[in-house]
CSV table of C-alpha atoms (C1' of nucleotides) in Angstrom, one decimal:
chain,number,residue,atom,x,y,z
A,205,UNK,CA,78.8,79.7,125.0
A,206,UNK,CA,77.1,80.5,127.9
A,207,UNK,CA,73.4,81.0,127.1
A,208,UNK,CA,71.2,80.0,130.1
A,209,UNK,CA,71.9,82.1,133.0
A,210,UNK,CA,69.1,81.4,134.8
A,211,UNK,CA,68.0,84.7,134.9
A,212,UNK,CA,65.2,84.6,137.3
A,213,UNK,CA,62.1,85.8,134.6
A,214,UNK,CA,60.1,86.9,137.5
A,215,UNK,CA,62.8,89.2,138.5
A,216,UNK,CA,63.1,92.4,139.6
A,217,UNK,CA,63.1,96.2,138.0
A,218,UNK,CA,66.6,95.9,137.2
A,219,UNK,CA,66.1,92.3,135.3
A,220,UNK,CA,68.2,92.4,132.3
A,221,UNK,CA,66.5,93.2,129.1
A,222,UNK,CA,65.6,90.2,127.2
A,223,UNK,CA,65.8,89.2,123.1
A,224,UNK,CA,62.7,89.1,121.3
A,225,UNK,CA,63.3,85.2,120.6
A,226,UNK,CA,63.7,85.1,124.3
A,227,UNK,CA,60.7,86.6,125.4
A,228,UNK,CA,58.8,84.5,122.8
A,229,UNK,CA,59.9,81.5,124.2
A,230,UNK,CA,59.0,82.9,127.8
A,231,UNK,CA,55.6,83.7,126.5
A,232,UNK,CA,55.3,80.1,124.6
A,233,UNK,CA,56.5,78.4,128.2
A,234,UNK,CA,54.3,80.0,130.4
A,235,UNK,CA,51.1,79.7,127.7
A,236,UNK,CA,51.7,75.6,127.5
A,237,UNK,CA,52.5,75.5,131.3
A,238,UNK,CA,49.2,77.3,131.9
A,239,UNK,CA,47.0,75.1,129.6
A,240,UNK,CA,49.2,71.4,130.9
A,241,UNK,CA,49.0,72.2,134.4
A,242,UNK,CA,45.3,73.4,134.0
A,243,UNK,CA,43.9,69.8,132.9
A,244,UNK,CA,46.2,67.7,134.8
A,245,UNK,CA,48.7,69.1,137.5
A,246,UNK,CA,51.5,66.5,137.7
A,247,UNK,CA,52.6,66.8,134.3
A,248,UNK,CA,56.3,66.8,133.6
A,249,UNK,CA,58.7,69.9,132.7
A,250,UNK,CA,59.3,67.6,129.9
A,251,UNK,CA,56.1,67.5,128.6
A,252,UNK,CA,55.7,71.2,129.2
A,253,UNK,CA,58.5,72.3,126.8
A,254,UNK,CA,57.1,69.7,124.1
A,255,UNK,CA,53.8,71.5,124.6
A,256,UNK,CA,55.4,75.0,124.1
A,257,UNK,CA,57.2,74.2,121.4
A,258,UNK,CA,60.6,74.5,123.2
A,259,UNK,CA,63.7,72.6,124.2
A,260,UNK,CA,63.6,71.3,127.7
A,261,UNK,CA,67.2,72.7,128.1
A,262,UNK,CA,65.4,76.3,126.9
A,263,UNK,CA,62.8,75.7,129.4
A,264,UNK,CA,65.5,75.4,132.2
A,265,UNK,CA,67.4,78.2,131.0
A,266,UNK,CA,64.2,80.3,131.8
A,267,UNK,CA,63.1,78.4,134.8
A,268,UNK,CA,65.7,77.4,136.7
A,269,UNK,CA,63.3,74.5,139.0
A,270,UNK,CA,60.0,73.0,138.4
A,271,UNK,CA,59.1,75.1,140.9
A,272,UNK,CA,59.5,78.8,139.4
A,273,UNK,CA,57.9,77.5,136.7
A,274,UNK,CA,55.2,76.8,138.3
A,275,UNK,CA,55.4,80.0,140.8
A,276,UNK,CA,55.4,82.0,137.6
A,277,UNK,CA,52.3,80.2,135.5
A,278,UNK,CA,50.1,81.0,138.8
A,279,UNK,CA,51.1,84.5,138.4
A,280,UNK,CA,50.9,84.2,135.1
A,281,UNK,CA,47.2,82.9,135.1
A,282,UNK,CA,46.1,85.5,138.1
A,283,UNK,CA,46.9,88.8,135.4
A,284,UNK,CA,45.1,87.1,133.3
A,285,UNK,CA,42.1,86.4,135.2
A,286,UNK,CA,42.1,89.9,136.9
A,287,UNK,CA,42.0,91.0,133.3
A,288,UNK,CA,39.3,89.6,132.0
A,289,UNK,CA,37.5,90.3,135.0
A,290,UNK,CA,38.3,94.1,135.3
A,291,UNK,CA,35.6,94.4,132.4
A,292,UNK,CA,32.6,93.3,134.4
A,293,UNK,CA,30.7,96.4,135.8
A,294,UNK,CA,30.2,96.0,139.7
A,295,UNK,CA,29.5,99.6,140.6
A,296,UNK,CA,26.1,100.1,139.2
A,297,UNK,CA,23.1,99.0,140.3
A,298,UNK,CA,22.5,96.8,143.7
A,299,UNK,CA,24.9,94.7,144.8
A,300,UNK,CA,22.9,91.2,144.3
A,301,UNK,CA,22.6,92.2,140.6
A,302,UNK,CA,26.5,93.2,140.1
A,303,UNK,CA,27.2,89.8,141.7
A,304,UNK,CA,25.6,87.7,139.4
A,305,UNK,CA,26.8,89.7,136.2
A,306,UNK,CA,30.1,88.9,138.0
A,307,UNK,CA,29.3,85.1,138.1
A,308,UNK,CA,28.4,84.5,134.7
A,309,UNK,CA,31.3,86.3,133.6
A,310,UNK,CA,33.9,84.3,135.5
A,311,UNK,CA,32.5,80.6,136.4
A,312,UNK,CA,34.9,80.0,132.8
A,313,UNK,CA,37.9,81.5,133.4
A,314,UNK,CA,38.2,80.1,137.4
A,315,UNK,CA,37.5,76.2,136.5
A,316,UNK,CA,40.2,76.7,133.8
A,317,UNK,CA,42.8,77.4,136.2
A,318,UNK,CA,41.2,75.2,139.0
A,319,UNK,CA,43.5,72.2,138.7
A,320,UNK,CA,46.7,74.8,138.2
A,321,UNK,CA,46.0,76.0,141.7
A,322,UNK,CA,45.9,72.9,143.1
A,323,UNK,CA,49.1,72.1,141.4
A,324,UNK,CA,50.1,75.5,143.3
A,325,UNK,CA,48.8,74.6,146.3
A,326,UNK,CA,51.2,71.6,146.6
A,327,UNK,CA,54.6,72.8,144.8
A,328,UNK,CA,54.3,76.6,146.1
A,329,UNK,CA,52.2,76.4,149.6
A,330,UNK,CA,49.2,77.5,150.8
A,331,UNK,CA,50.8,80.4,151.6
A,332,UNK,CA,52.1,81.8,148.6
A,333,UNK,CA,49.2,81.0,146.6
A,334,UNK,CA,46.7,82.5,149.1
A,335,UNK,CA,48.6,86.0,148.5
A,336,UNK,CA,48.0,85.3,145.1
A,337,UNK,CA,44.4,84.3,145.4
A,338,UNK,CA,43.7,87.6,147.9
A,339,UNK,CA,44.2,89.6,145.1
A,340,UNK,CA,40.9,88.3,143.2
A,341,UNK,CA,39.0,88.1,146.4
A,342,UNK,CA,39.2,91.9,146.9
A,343,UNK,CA,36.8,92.4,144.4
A,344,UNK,CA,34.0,90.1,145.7
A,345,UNK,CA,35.2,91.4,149.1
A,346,UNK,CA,34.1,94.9,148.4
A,347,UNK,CA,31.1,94.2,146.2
A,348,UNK,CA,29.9,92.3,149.2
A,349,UNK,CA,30.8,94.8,151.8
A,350,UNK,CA,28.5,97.7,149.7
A,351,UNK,CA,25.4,95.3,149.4
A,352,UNK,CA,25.3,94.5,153.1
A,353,UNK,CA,25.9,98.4,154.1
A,354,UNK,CA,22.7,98.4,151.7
A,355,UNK,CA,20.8,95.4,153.4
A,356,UNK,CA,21.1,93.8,149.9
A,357,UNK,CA,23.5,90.8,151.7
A,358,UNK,CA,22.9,89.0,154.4
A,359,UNK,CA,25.2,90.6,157.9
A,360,UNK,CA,24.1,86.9,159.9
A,361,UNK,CA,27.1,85.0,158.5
A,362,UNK,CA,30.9,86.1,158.6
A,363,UNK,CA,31.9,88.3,155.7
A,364,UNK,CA,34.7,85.8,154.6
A,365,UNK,CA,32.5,82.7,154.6
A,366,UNK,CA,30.0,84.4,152.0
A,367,UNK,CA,32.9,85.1,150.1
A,368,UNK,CA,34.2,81.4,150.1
A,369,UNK,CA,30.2,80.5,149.6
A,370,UNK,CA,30.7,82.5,146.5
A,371,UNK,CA,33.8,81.1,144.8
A,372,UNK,CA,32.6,77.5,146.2
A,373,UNK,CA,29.1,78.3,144.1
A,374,UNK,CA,31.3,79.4,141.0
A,375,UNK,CA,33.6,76.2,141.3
A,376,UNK,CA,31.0,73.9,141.9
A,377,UNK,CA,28.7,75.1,138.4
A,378,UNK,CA,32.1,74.9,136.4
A,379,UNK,CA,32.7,71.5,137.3
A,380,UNK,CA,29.1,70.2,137.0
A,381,UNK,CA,29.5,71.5,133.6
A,382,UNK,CA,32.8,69.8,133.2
A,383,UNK,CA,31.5,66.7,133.8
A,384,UNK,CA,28.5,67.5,131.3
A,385,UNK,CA,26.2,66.9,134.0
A,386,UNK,CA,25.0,70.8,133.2
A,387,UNK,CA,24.3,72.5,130.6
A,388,UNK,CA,26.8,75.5,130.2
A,389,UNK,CA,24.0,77.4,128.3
A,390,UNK,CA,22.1,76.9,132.0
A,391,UNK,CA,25.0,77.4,134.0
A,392,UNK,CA,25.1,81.3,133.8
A,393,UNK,CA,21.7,81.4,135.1
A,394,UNK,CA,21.7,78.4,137.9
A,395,UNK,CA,24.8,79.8,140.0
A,396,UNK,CA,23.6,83.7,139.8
A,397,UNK,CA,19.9,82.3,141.1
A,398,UNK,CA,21.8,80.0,143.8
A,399,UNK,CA,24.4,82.2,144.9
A,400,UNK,CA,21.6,85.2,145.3
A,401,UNK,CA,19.6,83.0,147.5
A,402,UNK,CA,22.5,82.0,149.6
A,403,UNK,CA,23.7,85.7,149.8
A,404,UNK,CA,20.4,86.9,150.6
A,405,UNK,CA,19.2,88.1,154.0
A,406,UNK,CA,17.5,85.3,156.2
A,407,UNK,CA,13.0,86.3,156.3
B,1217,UNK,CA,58.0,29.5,151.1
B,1218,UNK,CA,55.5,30.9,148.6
B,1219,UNK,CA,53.6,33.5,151.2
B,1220,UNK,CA,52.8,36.6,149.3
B,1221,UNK,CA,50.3,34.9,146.7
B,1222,UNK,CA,48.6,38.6,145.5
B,1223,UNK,CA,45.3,37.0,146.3
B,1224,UNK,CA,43.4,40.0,146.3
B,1225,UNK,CA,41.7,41.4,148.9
B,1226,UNK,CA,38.6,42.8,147.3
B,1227,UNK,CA,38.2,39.8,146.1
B,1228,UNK,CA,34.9,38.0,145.4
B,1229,UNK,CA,32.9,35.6,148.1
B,1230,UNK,CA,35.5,32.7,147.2
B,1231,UNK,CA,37.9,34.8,148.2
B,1232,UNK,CA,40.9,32.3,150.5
B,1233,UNK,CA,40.1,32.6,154.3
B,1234,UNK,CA,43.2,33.8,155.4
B,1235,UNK,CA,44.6,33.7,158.8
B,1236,UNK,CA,44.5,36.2,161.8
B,1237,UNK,CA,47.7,38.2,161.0
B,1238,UNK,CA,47.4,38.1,157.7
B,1239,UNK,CA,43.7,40.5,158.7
B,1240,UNK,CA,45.6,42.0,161.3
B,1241,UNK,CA,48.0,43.2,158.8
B,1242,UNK,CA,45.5,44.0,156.1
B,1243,UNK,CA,43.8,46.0,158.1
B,1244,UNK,CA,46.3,47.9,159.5
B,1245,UNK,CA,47.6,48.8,156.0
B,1246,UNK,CA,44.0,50.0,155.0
B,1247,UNK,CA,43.7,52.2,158.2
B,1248,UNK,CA,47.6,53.8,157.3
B,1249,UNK,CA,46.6,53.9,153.9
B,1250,UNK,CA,43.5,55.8,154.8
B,1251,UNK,CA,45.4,58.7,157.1
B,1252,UNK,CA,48.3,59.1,154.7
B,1253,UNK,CA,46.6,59.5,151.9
B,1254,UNK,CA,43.5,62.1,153.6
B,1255,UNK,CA,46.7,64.1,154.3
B,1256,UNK,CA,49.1,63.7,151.4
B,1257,UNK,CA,47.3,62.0,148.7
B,1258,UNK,CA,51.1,61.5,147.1
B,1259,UNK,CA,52.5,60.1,150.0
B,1260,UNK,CA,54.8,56.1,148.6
B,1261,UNK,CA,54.0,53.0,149.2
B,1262,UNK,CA,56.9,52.7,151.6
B,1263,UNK,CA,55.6,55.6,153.9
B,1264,UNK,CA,52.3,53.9,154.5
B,1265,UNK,CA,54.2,50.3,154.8
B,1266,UNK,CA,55.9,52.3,157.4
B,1267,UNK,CA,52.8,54.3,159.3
B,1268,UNK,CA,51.1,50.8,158.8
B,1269,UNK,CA,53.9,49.2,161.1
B,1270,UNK,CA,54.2,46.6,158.5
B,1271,UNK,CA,56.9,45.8,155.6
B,1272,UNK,CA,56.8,47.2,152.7
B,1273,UNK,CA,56.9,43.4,150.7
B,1274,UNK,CA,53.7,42.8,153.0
B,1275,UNK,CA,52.0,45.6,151.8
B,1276,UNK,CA,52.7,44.3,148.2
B,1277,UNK,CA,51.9,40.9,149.4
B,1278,UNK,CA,48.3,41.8,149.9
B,1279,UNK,CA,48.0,44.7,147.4
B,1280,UNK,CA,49.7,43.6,144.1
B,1281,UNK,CA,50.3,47.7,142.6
B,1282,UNK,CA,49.7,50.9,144.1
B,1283,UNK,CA,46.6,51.5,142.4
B,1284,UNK,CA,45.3,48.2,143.7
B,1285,UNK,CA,46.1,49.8,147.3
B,1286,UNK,CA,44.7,53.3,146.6
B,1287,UNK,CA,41.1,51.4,145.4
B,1288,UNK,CA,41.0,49.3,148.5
B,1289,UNK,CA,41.2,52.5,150.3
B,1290,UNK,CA,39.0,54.3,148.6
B,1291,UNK,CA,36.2,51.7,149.7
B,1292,UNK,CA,36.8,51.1,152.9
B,1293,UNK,CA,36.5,55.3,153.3
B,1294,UNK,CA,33.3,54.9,151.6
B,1295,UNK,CA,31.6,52.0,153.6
B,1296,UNK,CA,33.2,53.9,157.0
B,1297,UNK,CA,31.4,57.2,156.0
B,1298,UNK,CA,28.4,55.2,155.0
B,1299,UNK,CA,28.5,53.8,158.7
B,1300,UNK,CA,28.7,56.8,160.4
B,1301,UNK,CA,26.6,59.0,158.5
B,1302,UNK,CA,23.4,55.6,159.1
B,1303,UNK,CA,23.2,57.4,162.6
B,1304,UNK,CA,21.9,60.6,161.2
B,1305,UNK,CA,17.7,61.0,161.5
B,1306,UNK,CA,16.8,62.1,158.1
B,1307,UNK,CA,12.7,60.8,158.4
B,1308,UNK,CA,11.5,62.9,160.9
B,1309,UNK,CA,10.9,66.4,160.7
B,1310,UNK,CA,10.7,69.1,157.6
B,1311,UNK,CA,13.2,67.8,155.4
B,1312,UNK,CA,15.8,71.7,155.0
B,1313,UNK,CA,15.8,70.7,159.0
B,1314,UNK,CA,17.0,66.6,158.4
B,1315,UNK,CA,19.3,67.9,155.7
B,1316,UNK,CA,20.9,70.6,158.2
B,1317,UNK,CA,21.4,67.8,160.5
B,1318,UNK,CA,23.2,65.7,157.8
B,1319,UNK,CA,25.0,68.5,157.2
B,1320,UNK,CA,26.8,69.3,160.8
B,1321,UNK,CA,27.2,65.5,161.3
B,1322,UNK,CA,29.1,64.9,158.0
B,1323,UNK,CA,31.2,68.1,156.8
B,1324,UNK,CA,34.1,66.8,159.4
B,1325,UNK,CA,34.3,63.1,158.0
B,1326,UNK,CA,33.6,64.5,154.8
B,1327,UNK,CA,37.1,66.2,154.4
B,1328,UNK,CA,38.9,64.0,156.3
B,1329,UNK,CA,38.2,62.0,153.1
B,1330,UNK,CA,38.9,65.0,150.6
B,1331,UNK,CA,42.7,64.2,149.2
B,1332,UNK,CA,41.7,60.4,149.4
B,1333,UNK,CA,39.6,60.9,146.7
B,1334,UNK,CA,41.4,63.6,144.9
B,1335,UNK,CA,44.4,60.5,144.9
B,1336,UNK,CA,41.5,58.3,143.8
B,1337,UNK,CA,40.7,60.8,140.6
B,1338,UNK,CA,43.9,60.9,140.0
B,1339,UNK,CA,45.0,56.9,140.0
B,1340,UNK,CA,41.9,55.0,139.1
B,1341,UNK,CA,40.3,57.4,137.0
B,1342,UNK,CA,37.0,59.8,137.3
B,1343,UNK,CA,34.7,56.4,136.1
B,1344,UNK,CA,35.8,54.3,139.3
B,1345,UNK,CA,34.7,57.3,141.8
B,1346,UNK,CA,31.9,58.5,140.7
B,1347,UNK,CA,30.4,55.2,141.1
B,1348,UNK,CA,31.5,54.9,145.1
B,1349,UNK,CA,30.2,59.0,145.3
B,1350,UNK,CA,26.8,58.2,144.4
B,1351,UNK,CA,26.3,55.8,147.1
B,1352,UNK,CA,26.5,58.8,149.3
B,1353,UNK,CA,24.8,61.4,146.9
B,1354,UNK,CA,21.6,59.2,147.0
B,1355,UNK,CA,21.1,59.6,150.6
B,1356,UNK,CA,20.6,63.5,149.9
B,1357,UNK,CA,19.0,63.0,146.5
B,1358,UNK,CA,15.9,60.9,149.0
B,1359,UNK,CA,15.4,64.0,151.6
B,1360,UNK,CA,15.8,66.5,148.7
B,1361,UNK,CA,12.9,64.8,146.6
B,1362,UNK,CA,10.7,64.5,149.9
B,1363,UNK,CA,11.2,68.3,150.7
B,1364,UNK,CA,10.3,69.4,147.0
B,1365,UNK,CA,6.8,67.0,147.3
B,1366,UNK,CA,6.5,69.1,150.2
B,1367,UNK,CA,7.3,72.9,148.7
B,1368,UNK,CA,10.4,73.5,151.4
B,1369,UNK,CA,13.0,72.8,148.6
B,1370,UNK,CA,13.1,74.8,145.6
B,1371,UNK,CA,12.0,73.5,142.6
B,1372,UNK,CA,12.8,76.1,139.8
B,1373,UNK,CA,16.8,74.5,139.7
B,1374,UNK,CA,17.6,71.3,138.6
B,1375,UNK,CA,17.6,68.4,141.3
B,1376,UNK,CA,21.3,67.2,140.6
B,1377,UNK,CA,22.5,70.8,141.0
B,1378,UNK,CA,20.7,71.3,143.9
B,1379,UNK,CA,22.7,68.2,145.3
B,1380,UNK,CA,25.8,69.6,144.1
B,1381,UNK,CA,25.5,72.8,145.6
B,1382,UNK,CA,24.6,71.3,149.1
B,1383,UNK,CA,28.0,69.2,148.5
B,1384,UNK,CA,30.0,72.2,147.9
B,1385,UNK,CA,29.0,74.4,150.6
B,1386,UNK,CA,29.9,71.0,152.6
B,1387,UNK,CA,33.2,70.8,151.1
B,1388,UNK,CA,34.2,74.5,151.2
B,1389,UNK,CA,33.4,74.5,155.4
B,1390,UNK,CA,35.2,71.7,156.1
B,1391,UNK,CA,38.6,73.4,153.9
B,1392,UNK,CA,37.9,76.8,155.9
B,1393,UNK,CA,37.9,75.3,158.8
B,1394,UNK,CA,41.1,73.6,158.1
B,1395,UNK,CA,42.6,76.9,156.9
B,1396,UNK,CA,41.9,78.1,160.3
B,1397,UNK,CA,39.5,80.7,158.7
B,1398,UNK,CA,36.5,79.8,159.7
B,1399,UNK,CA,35.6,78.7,163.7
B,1400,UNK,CA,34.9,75.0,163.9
B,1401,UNK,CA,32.2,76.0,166.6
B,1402,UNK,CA,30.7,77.9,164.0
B,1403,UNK,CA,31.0,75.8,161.4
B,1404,UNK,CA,28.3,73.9,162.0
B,1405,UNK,CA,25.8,76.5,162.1
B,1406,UNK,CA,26.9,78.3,159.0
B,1407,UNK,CA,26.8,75.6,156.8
B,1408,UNK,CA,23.8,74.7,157.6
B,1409,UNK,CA,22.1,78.5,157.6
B,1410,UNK,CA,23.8,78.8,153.9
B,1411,UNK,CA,22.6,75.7,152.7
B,1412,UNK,CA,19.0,76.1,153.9
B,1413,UNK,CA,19.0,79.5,152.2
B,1414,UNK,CA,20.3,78.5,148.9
B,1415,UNK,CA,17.7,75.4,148.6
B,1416,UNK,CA,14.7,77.2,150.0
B,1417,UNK,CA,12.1,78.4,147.2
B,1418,UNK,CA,12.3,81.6,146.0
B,1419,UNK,CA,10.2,84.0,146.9
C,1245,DC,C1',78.8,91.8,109.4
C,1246,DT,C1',80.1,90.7,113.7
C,1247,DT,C1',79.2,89.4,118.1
C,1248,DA,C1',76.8,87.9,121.9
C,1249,DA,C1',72.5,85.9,123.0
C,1250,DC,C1',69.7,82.2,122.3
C,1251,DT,C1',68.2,77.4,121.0
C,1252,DC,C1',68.6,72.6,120.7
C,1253,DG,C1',69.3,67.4,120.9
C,1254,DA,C1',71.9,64.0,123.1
C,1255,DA,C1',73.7,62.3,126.8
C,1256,DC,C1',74.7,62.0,131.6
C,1257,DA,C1',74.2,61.9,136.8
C,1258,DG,C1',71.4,61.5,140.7
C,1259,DA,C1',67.3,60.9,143.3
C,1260,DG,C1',63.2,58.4,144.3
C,1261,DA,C1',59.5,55.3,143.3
C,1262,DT,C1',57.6,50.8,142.0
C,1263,DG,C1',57.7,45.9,142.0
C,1264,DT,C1',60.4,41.5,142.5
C,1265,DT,C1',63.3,37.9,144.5
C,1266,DC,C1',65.6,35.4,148.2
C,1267,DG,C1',66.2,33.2,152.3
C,1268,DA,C1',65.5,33.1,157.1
C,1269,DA,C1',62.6,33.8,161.1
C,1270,DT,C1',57.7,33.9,163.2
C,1271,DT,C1',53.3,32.5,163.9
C,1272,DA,C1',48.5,30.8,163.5
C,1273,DG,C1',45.9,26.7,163.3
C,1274,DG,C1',44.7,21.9,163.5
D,272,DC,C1',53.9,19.6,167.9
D,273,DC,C1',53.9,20.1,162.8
D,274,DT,C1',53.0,22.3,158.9
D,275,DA,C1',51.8,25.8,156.0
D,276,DA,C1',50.9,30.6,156.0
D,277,DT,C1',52.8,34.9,156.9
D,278,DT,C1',56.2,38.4,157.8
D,279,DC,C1',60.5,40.7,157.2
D,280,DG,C1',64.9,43.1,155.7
D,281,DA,C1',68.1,43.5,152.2
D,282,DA,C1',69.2,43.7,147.8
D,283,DC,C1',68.1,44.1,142.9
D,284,DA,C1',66.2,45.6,138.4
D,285,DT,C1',63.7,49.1,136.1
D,286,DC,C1',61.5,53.3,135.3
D,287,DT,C1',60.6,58.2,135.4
D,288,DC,C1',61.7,62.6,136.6
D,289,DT,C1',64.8,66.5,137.6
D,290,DG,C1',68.5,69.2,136.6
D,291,DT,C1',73.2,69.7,134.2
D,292,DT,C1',76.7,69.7,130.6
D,293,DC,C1',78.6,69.8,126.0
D,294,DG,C1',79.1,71.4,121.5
D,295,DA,C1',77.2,73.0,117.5
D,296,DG,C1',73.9,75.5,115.1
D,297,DT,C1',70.6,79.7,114.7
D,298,DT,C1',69.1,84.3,115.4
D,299,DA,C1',68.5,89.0,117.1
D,300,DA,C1',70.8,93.5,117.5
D,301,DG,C1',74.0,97.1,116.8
DNA sequence: CTTAACTCGAACAGAGATGTTCGAATTAGG
DNA sequence: CCTAATTCGAACATCTCTGTTCGAGTTAAG
């Protein structure tokens, strides 16, 4: 009778255990949220649900707004990138090196959920997303920090504009290849040479 | 009795001479149109009727749809960053130098523009700006070409990428500074110390 | 098997945006 | 001064999107 309780999915320790149909459609929602709002950031809840597979009235009984829906696909999409990114080795060997094994491993992943952040950016706030977006930063953050204790990385420039110069680099090669002005088979190569010389310190 | 006649206003060179206000108003709407949309590339028709000091039926007597508003503005931001960026010295000198000058003269007009054109993607289509973009892009692509004749720009990258990266770096100052993370003092400098270092050869 | 949780389509209410129409009041231009 | 161009507010029709409600059917779980 009553089936939506608008149970807040992001909820806390104590959220109340879920059915298995339940959590499929949970999974299915936040899946075709992730891939709709990825290529094109004003689509409609409607047109979300249709894409999952769902009811729209389903969809609201997960996500009570537009906006938790959208709050939870960002979080959704950051465990997934931080995922796929844990398996890139960063500790071994110098810090240059580490950073472009890093590159070609994740110019992919970030231009796929490029448009979703933007879509972020202006349902959520900078704010909230920028927690969010820390999170992945950390791990340039520190790779950066060891090469310039190791002269590897240039100590002229502010620590958090290399960083930016990095994800700018990574955004920049995804969406040149987007637009199939480069080729991807190229890609991994250009943006570890560029970013290296960028990153480099100054003769 | 028939005023609003949806003559439009890019039209061709037989376009109707129309009277004083009529400019007045136009213009007025194209500079509102401009500032709303740089900051809130969403913003109605009614709001920019309203920041134009103008009625919204003006608005659509001179601009038929939205899109046909949005377009308008999209030129008239390119012709006014073509203007100001015509001061800029590009001939004289090694060319990493002119292109660091182009760079601290044009990464503040340069985002002023950014939502503009992400409402531009967004409404008239990828096709439609790329076109206006390249206007600008071939000022760089010149002073690139003359500083690979003369073995001060890298050559071991393709050109377009080369462009794009110097766009990027461009792009991602001007949002830092806006973020309030990076010193607009500084910005300048930086931008122009990471772009010389990812273009230079390799050694 | 029994019950509570879940799903679903259809339909509704409300908000907001786009364009249009009308009629009256200004205003530029010759 | 005369006329046609222009402006304006108010009101209207239409569309799309959000979020809700209802009632009936389906499914997981014990």
């Amino acid at each position: 009778m009553a089936p939506e309780r608008h149970q807040a999915v992001a909820a806390g320790p104590a959220a109340t255990r879920r059915r298995a149909d339940a959590r499929r459609s949970i999974a299915a929602i936040l899946d075709a949220a992730l891939a709709s709002l990825s290529t094109s950031p004003e689509v409609n809840v409607a047109e979300i649900a249709r894409a999952a597979g769902v009811g729209r009235v389903t969809l609201y009984g997960h996500f009570p707004t537009r906006e938790a829906l959208v709050d939870a696909t960002v979080a959704h999409a950051i465990a997934h990138t931080s995922r796929a990114l844990d398996a890139v080795d960063l500790e071994s060997g110098p810090a240059p090196q580490a950073l472009a094994r890093l590159a070609t491993s994740s110019w992919q992943i970030l231009n796929q959920h490029r448009q979703l952040m933007a879509a972020g950016m202006r349902h959520l706030g900078t704010e909230r997303m920028r927690a969010h977006h820390d999170q992945a930063l950390d791990r340039v953050r520190a790779l950066l920090a060891r090469g310039r204790a190791d002269g590897d990385i240039r100590t002229d420039l502010p620590a958090d504009w290399l960083i930016t110069t990095y994800y700018a680099l990574l955004h920049a090669a995804a969406e040149e290849v987007n637009a199939g002005r480069l080729d991807p088979r190229e890609a991994g190569h250009t943006v570890a040479a560029t970013v290296t010389a960028a990153l480099r310190p100054p003769p």
